[in-house]
XYZ file of C-alpha atoms in Angstrom:
351
model
C -111.156 73.744 -4.284
C -109.841 70.768 -6.224
C -106.058 70.473 -6.281
C -103.951 69.173 -9.191
C -100.294 68.682 -10.052
C -98.434 68.388 -13.355
C -95.156 66.521 -13.578
C -93.380 68.293 -16.391
C -90.520 67.676 -18.780
C -87.131 68.961 -17.554
C -87.131 71.967 -19.851
C -87.285 72.947 -23.511
C -83.529 73.416 -23.448
C -80.996 72.747 -20.706
C -79.415 76.142 -21.409
C -82.505 77.923 -20.079
C -83.909 75.307 -17.724
C -84.833 77.804 -15.001
C -86.542 80.140 -17.477
C -88.451 77.242 -19.019
C -90.228 76.692 -15.702
C -92.066 80.006 -15.956
C -92.565 79.369 -19.695
C -94.653 76.358 -18.662
C -96.864 78.501 -16.411
C -97.633 80.931 -19.241
C -98.453 78.141 -21.691
C -100.806 76.664 -19.084
C -102.529 80.039 -18.782
C -103.003 80.296 -22.553
C -104.387 76.764 -22.889
C -106.821 77.364 -20.038
C -108.103 80.545 -21.665
C -109.000 78.627 -24.824
C -110.653 75.838 -22.832
C -112.560 78.318 -20.616
C -111.005 76.492 -17.680
C -110.695 78.412 -14.419
C -107.283 77.731 -12.902
C -106.127 79.374 -9.686
C -102.906 79.399 -7.672
C -100.795 78.003 -10.506
C -97.223 77.801 -9.262
C -94.025 75.795 -9.225
C -93.988 73.369 -6.288
C -91.573 70.717 -5.058
C -93.250 67.522 -3.895
C -91.040 64.780 -2.538
C -87.993 66.548 -3.985
C -89.478 66.621 -7.519
C -90.600 69.750 -9.413
C -94.308 70.007 -10.246
C -96.686 72.696 -11.438
C -99.614 72.769 -9.047
C -102.946 74.529 -9.467
C -106.487 74.573 -8.135
C -109.897 74.536 -9.825
C -113.254 75.397 -8.261
C -114.815 72.361 -9.976
C -113.368 68.915 -10.738
C -111.629 68.640 -14.100
C -113.944 67.222 -16.756
C -112.775 64.797 -19.424
C -112.542 67.516 -22.083
C -110.449 69.731 -19.809
C -108.106 66.846 -19.066
C -107.696 66.282 -22.816
C -106.861 69.976 -23.280
C -104.211 69.826 -20.571
C -102.609 66.786 -22.192
C -101.826 68.995 -25.218
C -99.397 71.022 -23.094
C -95.889 70.782 -24.479
C -94.323 70.178 -21.079
C -96.844 67.763 -19.544
C -95.392 64.408 -18.579
C -98.144 63.298 -16.185
C -101.233 64.844 -14.586
C -102.358 64.087 -11.036
C -105.193 64.976 -8.724
C -103.936 65.805 -5.224
C -106.106 63.859 -2.823
C -106.231 63.471 0.953
C -102.977 63.103 2.843
C -100.979 64.549 -0.019
C -101.368 61.545 -2.329
C -101.218 62.000 -6.098
C -103.823 60.130 -8.167
C -102.917 59.833 -11.875
C -105.417 61.210 -14.413
C -105.550 59.901 -17.953
C -106.851 61.069 -21.317
C -107.327 59.153 -24.572
C -104.245 59.440 -26.774
C -105.017 62.157 -29.338
C -101.809 61.683 -31.324
C -102.367 60.435 -34.865
C -98.622 59.999 -35.416
C -95.895 58.961 -33.019
C -95.500 62.094 -30.835
C -91.744 61.606 -31.110
C -91.721 61.958 -34.900
C -90.343 65.503 -34.826
C -87.317 64.353 -32.832
C -86.366 61.595 -35.275
C -84.792 63.820 -37.923
C -81.556 65.251 -36.497
C -79.686 68.303 -37.813
C -77.737 71.331 -36.634
C -79.830 74.416 -35.862
C -83.039 72.476 -35.275
C -85.686 74.172 -33.149
C -86.431 72.267 -29.946
C -89.519 70.080 -30.332
C -91.094 71.025 -26.990
C -90.676 74.720 -27.742
C -92.231 74.164 -31.174
C -95.181 72.329 -29.622
C -95.679 75.227 -27.214
C -95.815 77.701 -30.125
C -98.433 75.583 -31.878
C -100.452 75.519 -28.657
C -100.220 79.294 -28.252
C -101.464 79.879 -31.796
C -104.340 77.418 -31.578
C -105.370 78.673 -28.133
C -105.668 82.240 -29.431
C -107.552 81.437 -32.660
C -111.286 82.193 -32.827
C -112.629 78.934 -34.239
C -114.922 76.178 -32.953
C -113.047 73.533 -31.014
C -114.330 70.797 -33.323
C -113.079 72.443 -36.527
C -110.197 70.671 -38.287
C -107.175 72.950 -37.872
C -104.982 73.781 -40.875
C -101.542 75.089 -39.914
C -98.944 76.779 -42.114
C -95.257 77.094 -41.283
C -93.979 79.626 -43.839
C -90.319 78.979 -42.894
C -90.624 75.242 -42.479
C -86.994 74.111 -42.551
C -86.971 70.336 -42.157
C -90.477 70.160 -40.806
C -90.353 70.199 -36.998
C -93.482 72.376 -36.791
C -95.246 70.311 -39.454
C -94.622 67.063 -37.605
C -95.666 68.523 -34.249
C -98.914 69.795 -35.791
C -99.538 66.514 -37.608
C -99.057 64.468 -34.435
C -101.790 66.591 -32.799
C -104.197 65.705 -35.607
C -103.916 68.980 -37.519
C -103.423 69.352 -41.268
C -99.889 70.702 -41.713
C -98.509 72.808 -44.557
C -95.105 74.393 -45.016
C -92.979 76.513 -47.311
C -89.194 76.180 -47.450
C -86.916 77.785 -49.998
C -84.299 75.014 -50.122
C -85.080 72.294 -52.707
C -82.715 69.808 -51.080
C -84.156 70.446 -47.632
C -87.720 69.889 -48.853
C -86.682 66.716 -50.656
C -85.239 65.447 -47.382
C -88.544 66.163 -45.601
C -90.378 64.261 -48.342
C -88.146 61.193 -48.130
C -88.233 61.162 -44.333
C -92.029 61.357 -44.100
C -92.585 58.847 -46.891
C -90.343 56.332 -45.137
C -92.059 57.024 -41.820
C -95.530 56.307 -43.274
C -94.275 53.126 -44.920
C -92.619 51.831 -41.750
C -95.744 52.655 -39.729
C -97.874 50.849 -42.354
C -100.206 53.828 -42.632
C -102.447 54.148 -45.667
C -101.292 57.148 -47.691
C -101.181 58.785 -51.092
C -98.583 61.170 -52.487
C -98.739 63.841 -55.166
C -95.986 66.057 -56.568
C -96.556 69.008 -58.873
C -94.938 72.146 -60.188
C -96.410 75.528 -59.304
C -95.781 78.602 -61.474
C -96.390 82.290 -60.976
C -97.951 84.614 -63.556
C -96.087 84.272 -66.866
C -93.832 81.757 -65.115
C -92.280 84.586 -63.086
C -91.352 81.962 -60.490
C -91.660 78.209 -60.041
C -91.998 75.964 -57.025
C -92.540 72.278 -56.267
C -95.405 71.013 -54.112
C -95.148 67.715 -52.179
C -98.503 66.580 -50.804
C -99.283 63.589 -48.566
C -102.700 62.403 -47.468
C -102.684 59.683 -44.852
C -104.686 57.787 -42.264
C -104.119 54.968 -39.788
C -105.411 52.283 -42.177
C -107.557 51.679 -45.270
C -110.804 51.890 -43.313
C -109.859 55.246 -41.780
C -108.730 56.517 -45.191
C -112.349 56.295 -46.375
C -113.551 58.564 -43.567
C -112.951 62.099 -42.321
C -109.900 60.794 -40.448
C -107.645 61.548 -43.427
C -104.956 64.143 -42.702
C -102.814 66.227 -45.018
C -99.140 67.123 -44.815
C -97.835 69.341 -47.594
C -94.616 71.241 -48.136
C -93.702 73.579 -50.983
C -90.151 74.143 -52.156
C -90.355 77.833 -52.945
C -90.148 81.405 -51.659
C -92.573 82.224 -48.847
C -93.284 85.600 -50.435
C -95.542 83.684 -52.855
C -97.532 81.826 -50.183
C -100.768 83.325 -51.508
C -100.060 81.696 -54.875
C -99.296 78.265 -53.423
C -102.410 78.263 -51.219
C -105.966 79.611 -51.309
C -106.901 82.861 -49.628
C -108.358 82.545 -46.107
C -107.228 78.902 -45.940
C -105.268 78.540 -42.694
C -106.442 78.751 -39.106
C -102.952 79.358 -37.697
C -99.524 80.295 -39.005
C -96.517 79.258 -36.886
C -92.876 79.914 -37.722
C -89.431 80.114 -36.148
C -87.755 82.986 -37.982
C -84.050 82.932 -38.872
C -82.074 84.229 -35.933
C -79.784 86.591 -37.803
C -76.801 84.307 -37.079
C -75.461 81.401 -39.061
C -76.721 78.046 -37.841
C -76.607 76.081 -41.077
C -77.953 72.553 -41.338
C -76.195 69.383 -42.366
C -76.790 70.072 -46.044
C -74.662 73.201 -45.835
C -77.585 75.330 -47.042
C -78.884 78.323 -45.171
C -82.131 77.485 -43.430
C -85.567 78.919 -44.046
C -84.891 81.815 -46.371
C -82.408 83.638 -48.561
C -82.060 86.348 -45.930
C -80.934 85.905 -42.332
C -82.625 89.166 -41.299
C -86.039 88.520 -39.705
C -87.226 92.090 -40.327
C -86.555 91.832 -44.045
C -88.201 88.430 -44.254
C -91.352 89.486 -42.387
C -91.659 92.751 -44.337
C -91.476 90.892 -47.645
C -93.805 88.053 -46.746
C -96.477 89.514 -44.441
C -98.919 90.458 -47.233
C -98.949 86.888 -48.548
C -99.092 85.379 -45.054
C -102.016 87.583 -44.095
C -103.863 86.729 -47.309
C -103.814 82.962 -46.667
C -104.781 83.293 -42.987
C -108.451 83.077 -42.110
C -110.225 85.989 -40.461
C -109.845 85.307 -36.759
C -106.766 83.228 -37.483
C -103.572 83.630 -35.491
C -99.926 84.080 -36.374
C -97.238 83.007 -33.880
C -93.589 83.769 -34.607
C -90.414 83.223 -32.634
C -87.264 85.193 -33.381
C -84.046 86.592 -31.961
C -85.041 89.850 -30.291
C -81.375 90.896 -30.043
C -81.509 91.346 -33.824
C -85.058 92.747 -34.035
C -86.635 94.357 -30.930
C -90.107 93.179 -29.990
C -91.530 96.670 -30.482
C -90.256 96.749 -34.064
C -91.778 93.386 -34.955
C -95.058 94.341 -33.277
C -95.121 97.521 -35.368
C -94.624 95.508 -38.565
C -97.511 93.226 -37.687
C -99.805 96.062 -36.649
C -98.988 97.928 -39.840
C -100.022 94.862 -41.835
C -103.417 94.744 -40.130
C -102.739 92.263 -37.328
C -103.835 92.658 -33.719
C -100.841 91.846 -31.522
C -101.927 90.044 -28.363
C -100.330 91.675 -25.331
C -102.103 89.751 -22.583
C -99.749 88.203 -20.027
C -100.299 84.708 -21.419
C -98.823 85.784 -24.762
C -96.216 88.405 -23.925
C -93.814 86.854 -21.387
C -91.932 84.230 -23.364
C -88.554 85.914 -23.921
C -85.712 83.596 -22.934
C -82.030 83.089 -23.567
C -81.032 80.295 -25.964
C -77.302 81.025 -26.097
C -74.933 84.005 -25.937
C -76.079 85.403 -29.293
C -79.776 84.503 -29.171
C -82.457 85.961 -26.900
C -85.570 84.308 -28.295
C -89.076 85.693 -27.928
C -92.545 84.749 -29.176
C -95.146 87.113 -30.583
C -98.771 86.174 -31.175
C -101.098 88.216 -33.387
C -104.640 87.752 -34.685
C -106.109 88.688 -38.061
C -109.130 90.739 -36.972
C -112.586 90.584 -38.505
C -112.213 93.978 -40.161
C -109.185 94.748 -42.317
C -106.834 97.102 -40.542
C -108.761 96.933 -37.258
C -106.252 96.720 -34.468
């Protein structure tokens, strides 16, 4: 057996540091399932007084497997454990197309932790039934100020979001525009109004296309980041049907955690059940067959069984395997956060 060790970040949140250790093990399991990588004896281990995640593989890690592991939200460094207990560093080409710290640059009250967000993106992508080489399009239907969008974009995915607050979306636009300019990245920008039938509703679309430089902009290396200022219930009007590979969102927690603008985040309602009930038909319509939805929410407000029933009733297959069903953790006294992952099956209503 070939032995490996991961030096990991000190936790998604200091409040639940101990719980975040097991969170890392489950994310590792999910990533390995997608990569068809056989991992055994994964466990928390102290080496030289430092916490690691150690595991064994029957065959040496190949370059592609090492690249997959470097997507893990918690990975700080990856080592092979060689004779006499020595750790040999393993490296992978940097896959980030943006500064991986971009999602931490914009500060505001109530922001979802970036490492937790990255883990949710990983869970969704790992469960989706698409070729590894296919360009991933991700939608965050409750985008807030864009943490999920920036995490997805830094991984090379095309990122799309919907957020009901005009001022919040404008802030995302200004932040990303300034980022691209400072980074001297080639980019274009387009803004347009979107209307419903008979102008029953209106929304504003902000769309960026960008690449590292002019040469890359003429190739397939161009990425898209788009956010719509509008109600997520109309997602199937803003976007084409069967357009997204994954949908990732951090639902409102049912408690007030307003941002610096003083506006309520994400939606007009703080109740996650009401939000999901209203929006699921549109979310399902824009998700590809075989695509995956990953949502986090406060399960003290909405029990997991109730949310699973909503998703199943809308034609989703809730994934109950261990890798996707053990992420409940305490955030603070009023929030017990959980993650649910569900796939849009090949036949409507097949669960």
